[in-house]
Each structure stands twice: as structure tokens, then as C-alpha cells.
Coordinates of C-alpha atoms in Angstrom, one line a residue:
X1 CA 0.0 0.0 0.0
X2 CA 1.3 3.1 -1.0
X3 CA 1.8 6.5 2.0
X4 CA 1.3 3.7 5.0
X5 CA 4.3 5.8 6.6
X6 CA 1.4 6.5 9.3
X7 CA -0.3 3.4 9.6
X8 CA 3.5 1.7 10.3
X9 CA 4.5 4.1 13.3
X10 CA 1.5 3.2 14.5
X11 CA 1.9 -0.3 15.4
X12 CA 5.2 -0.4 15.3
X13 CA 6.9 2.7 17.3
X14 CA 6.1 1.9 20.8
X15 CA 7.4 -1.9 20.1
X16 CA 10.8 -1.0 19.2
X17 CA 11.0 2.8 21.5
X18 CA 9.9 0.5 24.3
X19 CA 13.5 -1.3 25.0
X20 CA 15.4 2.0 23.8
X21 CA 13.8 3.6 26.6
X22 CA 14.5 1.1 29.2
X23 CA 18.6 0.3 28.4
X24 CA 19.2 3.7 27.8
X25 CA 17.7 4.1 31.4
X26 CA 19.6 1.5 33.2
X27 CA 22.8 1.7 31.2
X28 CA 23.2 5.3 32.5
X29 CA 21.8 4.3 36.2
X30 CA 24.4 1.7 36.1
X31 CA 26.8 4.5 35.3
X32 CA 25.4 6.5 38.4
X33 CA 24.7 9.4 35.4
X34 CA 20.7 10.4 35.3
X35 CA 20.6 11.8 32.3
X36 CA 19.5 8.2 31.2
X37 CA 16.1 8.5 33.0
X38 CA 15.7 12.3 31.7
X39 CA 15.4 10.9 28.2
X40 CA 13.1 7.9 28.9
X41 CA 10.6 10.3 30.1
X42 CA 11.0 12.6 27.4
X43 CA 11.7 10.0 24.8
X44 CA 8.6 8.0 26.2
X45 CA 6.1 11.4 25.7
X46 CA 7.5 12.3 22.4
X47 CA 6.7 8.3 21.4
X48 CA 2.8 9.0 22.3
X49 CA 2.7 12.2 20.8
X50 CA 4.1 10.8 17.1
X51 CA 1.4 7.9 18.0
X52 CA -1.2 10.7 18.4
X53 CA -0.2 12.2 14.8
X54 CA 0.2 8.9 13.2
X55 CA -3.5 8.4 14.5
X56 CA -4.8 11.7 12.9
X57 CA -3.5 10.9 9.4
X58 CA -5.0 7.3 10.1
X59 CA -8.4 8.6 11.1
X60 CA -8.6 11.4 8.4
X61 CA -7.6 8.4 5.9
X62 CA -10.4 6.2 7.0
X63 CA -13.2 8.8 7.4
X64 CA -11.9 9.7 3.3
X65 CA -12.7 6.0 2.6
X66 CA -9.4 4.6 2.2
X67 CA -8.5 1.5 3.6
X68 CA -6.1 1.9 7.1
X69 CA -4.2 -1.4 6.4
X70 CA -0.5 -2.5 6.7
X71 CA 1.5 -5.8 6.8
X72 CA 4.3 -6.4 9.6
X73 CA 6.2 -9.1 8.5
X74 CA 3.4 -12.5 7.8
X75 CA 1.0 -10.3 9.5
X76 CA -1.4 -8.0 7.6
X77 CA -3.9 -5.6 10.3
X78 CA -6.2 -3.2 8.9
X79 CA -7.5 -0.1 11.4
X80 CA -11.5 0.1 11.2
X81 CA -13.2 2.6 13.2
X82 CA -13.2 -0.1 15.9
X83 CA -9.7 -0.3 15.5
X84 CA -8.9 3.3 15.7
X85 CA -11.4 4.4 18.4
X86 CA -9.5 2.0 20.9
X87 CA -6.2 3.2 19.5
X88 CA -7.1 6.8 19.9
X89 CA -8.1 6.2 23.8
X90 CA -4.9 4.1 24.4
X91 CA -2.7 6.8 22.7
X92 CA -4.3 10.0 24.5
X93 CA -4.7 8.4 28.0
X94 CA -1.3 7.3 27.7
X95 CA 0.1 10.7 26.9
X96 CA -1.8 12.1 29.9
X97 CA -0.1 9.1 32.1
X98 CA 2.9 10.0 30.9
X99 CA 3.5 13.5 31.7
X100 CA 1.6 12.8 35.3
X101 CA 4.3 9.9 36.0
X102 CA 7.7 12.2 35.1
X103 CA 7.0 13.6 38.9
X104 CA 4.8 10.8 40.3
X105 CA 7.5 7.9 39.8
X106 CA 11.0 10.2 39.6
X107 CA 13.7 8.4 41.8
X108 CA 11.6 4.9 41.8
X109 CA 13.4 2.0 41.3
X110 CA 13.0 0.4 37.9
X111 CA 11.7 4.1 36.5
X112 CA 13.0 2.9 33.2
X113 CA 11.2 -0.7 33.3
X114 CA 8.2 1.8 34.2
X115 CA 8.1 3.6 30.5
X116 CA 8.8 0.6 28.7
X117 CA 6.2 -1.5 30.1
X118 CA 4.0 1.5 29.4
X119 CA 5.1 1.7 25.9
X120 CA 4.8 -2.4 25.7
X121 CA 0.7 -2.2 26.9
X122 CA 0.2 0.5 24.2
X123 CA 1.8 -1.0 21.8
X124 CA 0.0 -4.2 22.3
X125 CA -3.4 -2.6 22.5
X126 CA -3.2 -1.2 19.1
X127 CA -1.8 -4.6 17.9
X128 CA -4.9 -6.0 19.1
X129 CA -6.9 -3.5 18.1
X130 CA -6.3 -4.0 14.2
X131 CA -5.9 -8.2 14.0
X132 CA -7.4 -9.7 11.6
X133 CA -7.2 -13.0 13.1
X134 CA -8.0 -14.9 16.3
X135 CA -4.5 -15.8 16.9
X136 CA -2.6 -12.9 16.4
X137 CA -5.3 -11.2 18.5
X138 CA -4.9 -13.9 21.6
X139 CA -0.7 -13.0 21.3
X140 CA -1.8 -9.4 21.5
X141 CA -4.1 -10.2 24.3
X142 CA -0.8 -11.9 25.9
X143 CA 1.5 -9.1 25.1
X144 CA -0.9 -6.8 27.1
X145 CA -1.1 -9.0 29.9
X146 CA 2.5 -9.8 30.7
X147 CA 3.0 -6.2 30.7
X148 CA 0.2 -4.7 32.5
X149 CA 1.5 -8.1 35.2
X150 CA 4.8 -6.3 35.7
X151 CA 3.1 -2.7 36.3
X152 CA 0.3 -3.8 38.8
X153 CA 3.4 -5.6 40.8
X154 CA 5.6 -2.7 40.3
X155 CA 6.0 -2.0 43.8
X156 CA 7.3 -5.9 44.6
X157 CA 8.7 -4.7 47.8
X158 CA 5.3 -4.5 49.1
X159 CA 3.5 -7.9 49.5
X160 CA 0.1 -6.3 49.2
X161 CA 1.4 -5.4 45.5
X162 CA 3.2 -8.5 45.2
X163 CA -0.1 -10.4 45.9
X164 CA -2.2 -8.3 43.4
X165 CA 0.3 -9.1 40.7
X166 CA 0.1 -12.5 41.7
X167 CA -3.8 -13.1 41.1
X168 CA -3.4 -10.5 38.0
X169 CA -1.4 -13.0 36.6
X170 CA -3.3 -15.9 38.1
X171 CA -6.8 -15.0 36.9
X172 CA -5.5 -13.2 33.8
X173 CA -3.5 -16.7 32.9
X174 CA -6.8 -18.6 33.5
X175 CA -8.6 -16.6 31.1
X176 CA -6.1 -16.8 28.5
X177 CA -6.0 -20.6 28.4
X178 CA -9.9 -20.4 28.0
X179 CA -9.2 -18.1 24.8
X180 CA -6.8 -20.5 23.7
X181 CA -9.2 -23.5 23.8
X182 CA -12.0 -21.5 22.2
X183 CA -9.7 -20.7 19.1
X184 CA -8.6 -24.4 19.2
X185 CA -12.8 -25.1 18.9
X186 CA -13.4 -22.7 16.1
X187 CA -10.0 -23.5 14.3
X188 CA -11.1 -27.8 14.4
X189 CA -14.6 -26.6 12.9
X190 CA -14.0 -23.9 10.2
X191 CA -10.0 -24.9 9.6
X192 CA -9.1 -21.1 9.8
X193 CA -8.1 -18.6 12.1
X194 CA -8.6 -15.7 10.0
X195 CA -11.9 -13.7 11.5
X196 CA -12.9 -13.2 7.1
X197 CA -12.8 -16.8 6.7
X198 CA -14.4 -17.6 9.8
X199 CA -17.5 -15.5 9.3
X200 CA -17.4 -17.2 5.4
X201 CA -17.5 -20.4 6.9
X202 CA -20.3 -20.1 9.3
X203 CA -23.1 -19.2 6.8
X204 CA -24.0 -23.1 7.8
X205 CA -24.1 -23.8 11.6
X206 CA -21.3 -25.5 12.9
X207 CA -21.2 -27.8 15.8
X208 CA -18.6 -26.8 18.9
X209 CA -18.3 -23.1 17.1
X210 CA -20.6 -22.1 19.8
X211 CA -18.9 -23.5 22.9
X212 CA -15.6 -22.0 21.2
X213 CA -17.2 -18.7 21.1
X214 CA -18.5 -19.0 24.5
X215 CA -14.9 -20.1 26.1
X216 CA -13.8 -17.3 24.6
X217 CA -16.3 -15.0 25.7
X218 CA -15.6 -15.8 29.7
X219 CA -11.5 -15.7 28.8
X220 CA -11.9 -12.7 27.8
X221 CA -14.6 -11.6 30.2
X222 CA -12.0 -12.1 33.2
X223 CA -9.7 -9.0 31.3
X224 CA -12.8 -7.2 30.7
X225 CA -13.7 -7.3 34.6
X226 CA -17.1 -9.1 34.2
X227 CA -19.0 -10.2 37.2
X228 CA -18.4 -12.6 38.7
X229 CA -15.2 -12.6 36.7
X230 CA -13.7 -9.5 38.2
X231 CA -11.8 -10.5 41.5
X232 CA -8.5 -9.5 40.4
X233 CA -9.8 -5.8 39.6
X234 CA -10.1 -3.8 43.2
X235 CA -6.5 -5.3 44.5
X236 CA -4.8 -4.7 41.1
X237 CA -6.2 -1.0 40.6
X238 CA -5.5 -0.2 44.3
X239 CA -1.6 -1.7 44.5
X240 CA -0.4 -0.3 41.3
X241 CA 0.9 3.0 40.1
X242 CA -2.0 5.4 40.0
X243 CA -0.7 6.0 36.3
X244 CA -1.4 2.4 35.8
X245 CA -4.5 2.2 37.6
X246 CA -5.9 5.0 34.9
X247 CA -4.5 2.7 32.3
X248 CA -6.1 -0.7 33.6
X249 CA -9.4 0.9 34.0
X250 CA -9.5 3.2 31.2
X251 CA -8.7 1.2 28.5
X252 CA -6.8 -2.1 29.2
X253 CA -10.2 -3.7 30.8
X254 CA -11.8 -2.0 27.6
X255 CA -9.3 -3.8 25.3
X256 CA -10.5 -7.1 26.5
X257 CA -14.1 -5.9 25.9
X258 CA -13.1 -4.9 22.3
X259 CA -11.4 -8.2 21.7
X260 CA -14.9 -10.3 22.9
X261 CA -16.5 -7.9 20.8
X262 CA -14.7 -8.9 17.9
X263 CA -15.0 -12.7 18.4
X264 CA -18.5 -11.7 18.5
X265 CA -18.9 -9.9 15.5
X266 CA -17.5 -13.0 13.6
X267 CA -19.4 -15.8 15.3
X268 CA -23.0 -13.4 14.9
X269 CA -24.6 -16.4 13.3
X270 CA -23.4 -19.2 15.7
X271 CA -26.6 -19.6 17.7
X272 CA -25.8 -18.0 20.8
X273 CA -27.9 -15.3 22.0
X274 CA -24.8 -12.6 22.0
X275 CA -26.9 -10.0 22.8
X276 CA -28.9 -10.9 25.6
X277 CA -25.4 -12.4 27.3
X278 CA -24.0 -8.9 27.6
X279 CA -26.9 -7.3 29.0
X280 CA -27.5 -10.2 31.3
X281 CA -23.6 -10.0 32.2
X282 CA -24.4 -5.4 31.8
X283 CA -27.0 -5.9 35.2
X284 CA -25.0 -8.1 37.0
X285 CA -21.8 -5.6 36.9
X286 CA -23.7 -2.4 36.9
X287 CA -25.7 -3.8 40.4
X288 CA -22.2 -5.4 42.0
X289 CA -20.0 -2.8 41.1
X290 CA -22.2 0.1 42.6
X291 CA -23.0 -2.3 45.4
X292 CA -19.4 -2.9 46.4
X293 CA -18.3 0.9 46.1
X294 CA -20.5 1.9 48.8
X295 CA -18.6 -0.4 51.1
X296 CA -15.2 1.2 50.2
X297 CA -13.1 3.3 52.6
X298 CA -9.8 3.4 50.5
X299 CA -10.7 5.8 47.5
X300 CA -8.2 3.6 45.1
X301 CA -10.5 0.8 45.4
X302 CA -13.6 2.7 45.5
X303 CA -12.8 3.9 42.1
X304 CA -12.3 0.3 40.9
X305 CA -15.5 -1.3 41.7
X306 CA -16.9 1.6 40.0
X307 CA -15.3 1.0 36.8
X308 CA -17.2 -2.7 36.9
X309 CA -20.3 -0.6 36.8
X310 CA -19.2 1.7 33.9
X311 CA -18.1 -1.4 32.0
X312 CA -21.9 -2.9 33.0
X313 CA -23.0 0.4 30.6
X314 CA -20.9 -0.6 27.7
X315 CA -22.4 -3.6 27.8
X316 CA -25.9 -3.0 27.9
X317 CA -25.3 -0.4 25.2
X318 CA -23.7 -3.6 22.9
X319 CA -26.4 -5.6 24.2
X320 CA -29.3 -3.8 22.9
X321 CA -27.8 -3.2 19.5
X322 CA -27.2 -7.3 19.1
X323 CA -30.1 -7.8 20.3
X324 CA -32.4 -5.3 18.2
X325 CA -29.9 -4.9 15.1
X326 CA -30.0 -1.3 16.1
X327 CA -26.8 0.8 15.6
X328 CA -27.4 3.5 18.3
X329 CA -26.4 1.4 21.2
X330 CA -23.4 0.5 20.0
X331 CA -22.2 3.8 19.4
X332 CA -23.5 5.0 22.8
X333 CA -21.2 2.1 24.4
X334 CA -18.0 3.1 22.3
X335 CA -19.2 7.1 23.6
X336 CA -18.6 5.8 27.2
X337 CA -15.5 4.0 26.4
X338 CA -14.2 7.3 25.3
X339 CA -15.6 9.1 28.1
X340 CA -14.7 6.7 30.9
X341 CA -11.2 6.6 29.8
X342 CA -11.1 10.2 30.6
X343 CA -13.1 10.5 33.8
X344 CA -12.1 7.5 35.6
X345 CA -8.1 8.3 34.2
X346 CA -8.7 12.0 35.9
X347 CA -9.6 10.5 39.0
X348 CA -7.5 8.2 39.2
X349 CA -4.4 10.6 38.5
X350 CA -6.6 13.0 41.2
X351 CA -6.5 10.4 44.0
X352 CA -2.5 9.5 42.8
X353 CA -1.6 12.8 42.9
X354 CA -3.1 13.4 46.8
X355 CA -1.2 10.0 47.2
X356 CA 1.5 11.4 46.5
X357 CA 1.5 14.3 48.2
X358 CA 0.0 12.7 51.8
X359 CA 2.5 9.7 51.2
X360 CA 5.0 9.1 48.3
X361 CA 6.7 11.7 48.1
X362 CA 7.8 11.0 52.4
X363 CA 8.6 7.7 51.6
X364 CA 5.3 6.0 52.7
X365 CA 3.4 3.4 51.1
X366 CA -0.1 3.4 52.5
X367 CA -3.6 3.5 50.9
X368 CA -5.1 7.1 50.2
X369 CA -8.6 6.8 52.8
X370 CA -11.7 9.2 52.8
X371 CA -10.7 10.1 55.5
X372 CA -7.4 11.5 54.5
X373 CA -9.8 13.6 51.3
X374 CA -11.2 16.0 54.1
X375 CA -10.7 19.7 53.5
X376 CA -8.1 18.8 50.2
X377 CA -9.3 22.3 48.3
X378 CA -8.0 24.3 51.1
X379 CA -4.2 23.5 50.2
X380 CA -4.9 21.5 46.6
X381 CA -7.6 23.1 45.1
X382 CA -6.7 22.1 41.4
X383 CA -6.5 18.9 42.3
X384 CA -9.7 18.7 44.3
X385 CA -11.3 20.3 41.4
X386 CA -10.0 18.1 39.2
X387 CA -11.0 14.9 41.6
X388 CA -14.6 16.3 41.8
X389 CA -15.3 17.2 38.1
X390 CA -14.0 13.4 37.2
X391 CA -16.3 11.7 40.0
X392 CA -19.5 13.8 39.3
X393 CA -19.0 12.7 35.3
X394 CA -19.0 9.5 36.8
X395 CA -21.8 9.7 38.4
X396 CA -23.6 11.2 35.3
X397 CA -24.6 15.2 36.1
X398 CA -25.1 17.2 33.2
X399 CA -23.1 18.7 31.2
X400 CA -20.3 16.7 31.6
X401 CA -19.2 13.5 29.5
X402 CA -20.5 10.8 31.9
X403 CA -24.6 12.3 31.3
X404 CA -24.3 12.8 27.5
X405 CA -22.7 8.7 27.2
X406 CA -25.1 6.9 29.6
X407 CA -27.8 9.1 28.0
X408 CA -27.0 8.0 24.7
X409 CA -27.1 4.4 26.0
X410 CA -30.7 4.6 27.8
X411 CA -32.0 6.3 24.8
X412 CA -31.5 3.6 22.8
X413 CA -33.0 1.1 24.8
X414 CA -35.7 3.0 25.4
X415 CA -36.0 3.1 21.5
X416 CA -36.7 -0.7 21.4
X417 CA -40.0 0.1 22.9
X418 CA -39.9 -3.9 24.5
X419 CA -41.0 -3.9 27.9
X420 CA -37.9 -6.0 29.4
X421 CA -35.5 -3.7 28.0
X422 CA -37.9 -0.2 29.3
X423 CA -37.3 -2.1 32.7
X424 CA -33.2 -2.2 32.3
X425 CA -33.1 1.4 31.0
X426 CA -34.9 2.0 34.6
X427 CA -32.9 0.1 36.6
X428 CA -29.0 1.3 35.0
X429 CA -30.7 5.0 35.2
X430 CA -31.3 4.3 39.4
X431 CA -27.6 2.7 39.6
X432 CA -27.0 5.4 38.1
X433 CA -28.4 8.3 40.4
X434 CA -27.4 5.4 43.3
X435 CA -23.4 5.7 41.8
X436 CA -23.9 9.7 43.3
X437 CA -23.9 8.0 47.3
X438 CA -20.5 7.2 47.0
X439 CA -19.3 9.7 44.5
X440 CA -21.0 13.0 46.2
X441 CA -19.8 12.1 49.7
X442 CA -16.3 12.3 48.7
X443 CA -16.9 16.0 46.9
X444 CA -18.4 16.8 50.3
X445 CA -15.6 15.9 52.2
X446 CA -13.1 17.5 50.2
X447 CA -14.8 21.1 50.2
X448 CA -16.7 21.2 53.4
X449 CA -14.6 19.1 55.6
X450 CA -12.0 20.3 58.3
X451 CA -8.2 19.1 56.5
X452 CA -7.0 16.3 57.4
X453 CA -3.7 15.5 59.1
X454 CA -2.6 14.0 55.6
X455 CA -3.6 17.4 54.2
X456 CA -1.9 19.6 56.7
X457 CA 1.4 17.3 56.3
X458 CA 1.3 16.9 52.7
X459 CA 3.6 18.2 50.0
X460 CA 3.0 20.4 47.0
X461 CA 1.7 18.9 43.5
X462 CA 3.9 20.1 41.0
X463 CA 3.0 21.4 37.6
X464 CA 3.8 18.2 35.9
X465 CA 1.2 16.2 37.8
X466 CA -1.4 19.3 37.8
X467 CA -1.3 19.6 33.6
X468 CA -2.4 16.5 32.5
X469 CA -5.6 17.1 34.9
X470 CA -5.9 20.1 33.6
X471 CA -6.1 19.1 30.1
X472 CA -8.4 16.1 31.0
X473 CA -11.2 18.6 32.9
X474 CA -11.0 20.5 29.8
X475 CA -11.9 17.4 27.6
X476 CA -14.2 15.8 29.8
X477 CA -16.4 19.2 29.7
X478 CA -15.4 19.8 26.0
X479 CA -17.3 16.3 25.0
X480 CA -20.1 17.2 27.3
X481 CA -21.2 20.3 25.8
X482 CA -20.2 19.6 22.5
X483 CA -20.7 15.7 22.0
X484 CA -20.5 15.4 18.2
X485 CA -17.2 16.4 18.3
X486 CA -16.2 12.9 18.6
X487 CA -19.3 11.4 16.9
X488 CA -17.0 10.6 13.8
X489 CA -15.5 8.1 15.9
X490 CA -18.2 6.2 17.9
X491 CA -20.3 6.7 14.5
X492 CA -18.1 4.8 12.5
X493 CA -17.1 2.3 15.4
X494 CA -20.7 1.4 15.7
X495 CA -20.9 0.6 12.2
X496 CA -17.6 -1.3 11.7
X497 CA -18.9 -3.7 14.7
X498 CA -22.7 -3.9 13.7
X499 CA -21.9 -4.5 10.1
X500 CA -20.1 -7.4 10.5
X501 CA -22.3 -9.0 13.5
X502 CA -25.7 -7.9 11.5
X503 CA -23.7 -9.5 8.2

């Protein structure tokens, strides 16, 4: 393909930046010289930003109608609107993380293994994001999971890290396997792993397909944090860097969401009802997720149980459109990927920033408390403003991101008219407005609380960690006043996903 200059950075830049980064970093750190660590942080932010140009060329090729396509070696990946949505999060949350870490991790040991590994999960998510086959996908998958493994445990010092890493990799290896048989299934029945040939073959029912697709559906589902699937989520968000916890909950548990939805999309005539599973799968994690946050006291892990219920959104929003052949739901779901990247990043890079001004930066490792939010604006108030815009988006208040995404989610199931789905519009829009009695509390502590003893003690928040919130409030309100400003994106997500399924 001719001008795929793009396309090729793309996939390919974080791979091969990624051990630049880190043997630069230790080479020099070995030397006792810290120059080294200077340029993987730089290096590492100038990577994302060339990602984030490569992406605009990529996305202003596709929405022209050519094809975003390359071939790396035996493998050839083409970007759809699926594709490019999930790299566009990845890319921009990642920049964001970035920055936020050149303060939040200086003088950590292993900073350089920190920017690689970041680089690695990037890299690997937009790998996934444009396979063409089931294989190449599941090494992606892999890719993704050995290095998000390292991050969560980042902090092996600490056996509560340790431990988190440890069922990370556990749970996460479980689910993998379950993958892995699942292709083996569909691989004995259609003798291809190639999703075209696949979807060719199954214009005839084929016995096993189904169980295949289903195996794959809860290997995946563990990634994606589905109830009762989830158990690895709260200690893994909570024990890693808050960088990374933005990461896994922004778009690493939406990368294995993406990758069921393509083994969907492919297997749409296999018999299963696809559609009814995710919004079966959508209550359970909406009701547990909201359920369990009330019971939090650390805010780390707080913030993670509510990321179950945000994914429980997505899926309701895929679920109606497989269900109804309806393309609005769909593009609501790949709104609130977008959005919940951004709110739930914010926060966590909020609560990681108070971290480290209560804890890190005196040496301490303990777990940021609600207790320890009381009267934050007095000495932080950027940051406490930054903490409350991203947990009232959460929670869904107008004008912000949060409202316009759900909103767009309801509305289409409403727009079934059938009774059963009326009744799960109503119950996610009271999770919903039930999500503000653990989200509005903290707001009050922060702003009409005495401070804290963490607050009175704490250090300042330098600019490096205060810009990328800065930027993030300024998107999250951005999208929620202006929403079709990334309609271009979840438009033609929505229709590279229903196309296929739909066939």
C-alpha cells in the first residue's frame, strides 16, 4: 500500500521505543549518570505524541474511505473505526499518564522498566486493536497481559502489590487458556483462524463453534472485569501506580471488551444469543459494582468497583444493539468508552496525585482513605477540582461526559420500545443516580470538611502532575457540551462492529 508511513508508526513505534527507553535508562543508572532517566521520560512522551499524529492521518484516511491497512512481516492488520477508536483512547490516555508519572514515579526503582512496560501495553493494545485473526489477537491479548503483570506488581517490595500481581497474573492466565481452547474449537470446525474466513464459513451452523465462542467469551470476560469474573480488579487497581491504575481501568479492561466484541462480530450467526449475554452479564456488573463501592473506605478501590459498573454500561449499550440490530447502542457504548477513559483516568491521576502528596513523596506506602480527602481544596484546590469534576462525570450530572454517554445508552434502549428492555433502561438509570452516594460524599468531604492531618502534612503537586488534569477537565467538559465532536469516531465504530455481527 502506498503512503502507510502512518499506519506503520502506529503499530510499530512503541514496540521498538519500548527497549530504547529502558537500556538507555539502566545503562546510565548503572553509570550513576541520570541523564538516562531524563530521556526515557521525554523519549517515552514524544513516542505518544508521534502515536497521536500517526492516529490523525490514520483517522482522516479512514473517514476519506481509504483503507487503514499494513502488513508487519506475515501479518497484515487493517485499522476500522473499531480499531482506531480503541487506539485513539490508548494513545491520549497514555500521553496524559505520561507526563503525570515524570513527577509521580521520579527516583523509583526500575523508572525505566516503568516507560517501557508502558510503551509495551500501548503497543500491544493497538496490535490487538487492528488483528485480523484470532490468533494474532490472543498474542496481542498476551502481550498486554505480561506487561500490565509487571506494572500492577511494580511495587514488589510490598507484599500487598506482590499479591495483586500475583492473582493479576493468576486470573488473567486462566482466562487466556480459555481463549486459547476456544480458538482451538473454532479453528477444528472452520480450519481457519482468520476472522474473514471464519464469518465465510459459518453461513452453515457448525457444531462446537458455539462452545468455542462461548470459552472465549468468559476468557476474555475475566480481562474485561465481568461479574463474577472481576476479583483481580479492586487489589490490582488499588496496589499499582495510579498511572497504571488509569491505564487498567481506562482502557486495558476496555481492550478485552473490544477483543470479545470482535470474536463476536464474527461468530453473529453461531446460535448464541450474544446480545442478551451482555446485557445479562451489563446488570450483573452495573448492580455489584455500585453495590461494592458503597462499602469502600480506601478511595483507590472505591474507584475500581466503580469502573465494573461503567463497564456494566458498555455492555448494555452492545447488548441492545445485538439484540435489536440497532446501531445507536453501539455507538453509545463506544461514547462511554471514550468518556470513561477520561473520567475514571482523571480521578485516578486526582486520588494519585493526593497520594503522593500525603504519602509518596515522604517515603510512605499506604492507601489514600476518605478520611485522609477531608478539606483537600484548602491547600490542593486544582487537584480537588480536578478529583470532583471526574467523579461527578462518573456519576452522570449534566453537562459533563458521563450524562451525554449513559444518555445516549438509555435512549437507545428506550428506543426498542420492548418492555424487558424499558425495565433495564430504569434500573442502570437508578444505579446510576445510586453511583452519586459514594461519588457525592467524597466531593463533600473534600470542600466542606476540616483538612485532614494527611492534608496539613502533605507536600506540594507540582505542575507536571497538575497539567495532565488540567487538560483532562478541559476534555471531559469539551465532549459534554459539545458531543458530536467525537461522533465521527463512535459513529463509524458502531458501524464497523454492527456490520459485521448484523452481516
Amino acid at each position: 500500500m502506498s503512503h502507510n508511513f502512518p499506519y506503520i508508526v502506529l503499530v510499530l513505534l512503541p514496540m521498538v521505543a519500548a527497549p530504547l527507553v529502558y537500556l538507555v535508562g539502566r545503562a546510565t543508572l548503572n553509570r550513576g549518570q541520570l541523564w538516562g532517566m531524563t530521556f526515557a521520560r521525554l523519549f517515552t512522551i514524544v513516542v505518544f505524541l508521534l502515536e497521536g499524529v500517526a492516529l490523525y492521518f490514520s483517522t482522516m484516511a479512514a473517514v476519506a474511505g481509504e483503507s487503514v491497512s499494513i502488513q508487519v512481516g506475515s501479518e497484515y492488520m487493517i485499522f476500522d473505526g473499531v480499531g482506531l477508536l480503541v487506539s485513539a483512547v490508548a494513545v491520549v490516555l497514555a500521553f496524559f499518564v505520561a507526563i503525570f508519572s515524570t513527577q509521580y514515579m521520579e527516583d523509583e526503582d526500575g523508572e525505566e522498566k516503568f516507560y517501557a512496560l508502558l510503551l509495551i501495553c500501548v503497543g500491544s493494545i493497538i496490535g490487538l486493536a487492528g488483528s485480523l485473526d484470532l490468533f494474532n489477537l490472543w498474542v496481542w491479548f498476551e502481550v498486554m497481559a505480561v506487561s500490565t503483570y509487571f506494572l500492577v506488581a511494580f511495587y514488589h517490595d510490598e507484599s500487598a502489590s506482590l499479591e495483586a500481581g500475583v492473582k493479576y497474573l493468576v486470573q488473567s492466565t486462566i482466562g487466556s487458556t480459555l481463549v486459547l481452547f476456544g480458538i482451538a474449537l473454532v479453528f477444528s470446525q472452520t480450519g481457519s483462524v482468520a476472522m474473514a474466513d471464519i464469518y465465510r464459513s459459518l453461513s452453515n451452523p457448525l457444531p462446537l463453534v458455539g462452545l468455542g465462542g462461548l470459552l472465549m467469551l468468559v476468557g476474555f470476560g475475566v480481562k474485561a472485569a465481568f461479574v463474577p469474573l472481576h476479583t483481580w480488579l479492586p487489589d490490582a487497581h488499588s496496589q499499582a501506580p495510579s498511572g497504571i491504575s488509569a491505564m487498567l481501568s481506562g482502557i486495558v479492561i476496555e481492550a478485552g471488551l473490544v477483543a470479545m466484541l470482535r470474536m463476536i462480530s464474527i461468530l453473529g450467526h453461531a446460535n448464541i444469543p450474544w446480545g442478551l449475554i451482555l446485557l445479562v452479564f451489563g446488570c450483573l456488573n452495573i448492580f455489584l459494582g455500585n453495590l461494592m463501592a458503597l462499602r469502600q473506605t480506601q478511595v483507590k478501590r472505591l474507584l475500581a468497583y466503580s469502573s465494573l459498573a461503567h463497564v456494566g454500561y458498555m455492555l448494555l449499550g452492545f447488548g441492545f444493539s445485538m439484540t435489536f440490530m440497532i446501531m445507536e447502542g453501539a455507538q453509545g457504548a463506544f461514547f462511554h468508552m471514550m468518556t470513561h477513559a477520561m473520567m475514571k483516568g482523571l480521578a485516578f491521576l486526582a486520588a494519585g496525585a493526593l497520594l503522593y502528596a500525603f504519602f509518596l513523596s515522604q517515603g510512605k506506602h499506604s492507601p489514600l482513605t476518605l478520611d485522609d480527602l477531608n478539606g483537600a481544596s484548602r491547600k490542593y484546590p486544582v487537584t480537588a477540582f480536578a478529583f470532583s469534576v471526574a467523579v461527578l462525570a462518573l456519576g452522570g450530572l449534566p453537562p459533563m461526559a458521563g450524562f451525554m454517554s449513559k444518555w445516549q445508552i438509555l435512549l437507545s434502549g428506550a428506543g426498542t420500545q420492548n418492555t424487558v428492555m424499558i425495565i433495564i433502561v430504569v434500573f442502570a438509570a437508578l444505579n446510576s443516580v445510586l453511583s452519586l452516594g459514594y461519588y457525592a460524599p467524597m466531593v463533600n468531604r473534600i470542600y466542606r470538611r476540616e483538612p485532614s492531618e494527611a492534608v496539613q502534612n502533605g507536600s506540594p503537586i507540582t505542575w507536571q502532575m497538575a497539567l495532565p488534569m488540567v487538560l483532562m477537565v478541559l476534555i471531559i467538559v469539551a465532549v459534554g457540551v459539545y458531543p458530536k465532536t467525537v461522533e465521527f469516531l463512535t459513529s463509524n465504530a458502531a458501524y464497523s462492529l454492527m456490520a459485521i455481527f448484523a452481516g
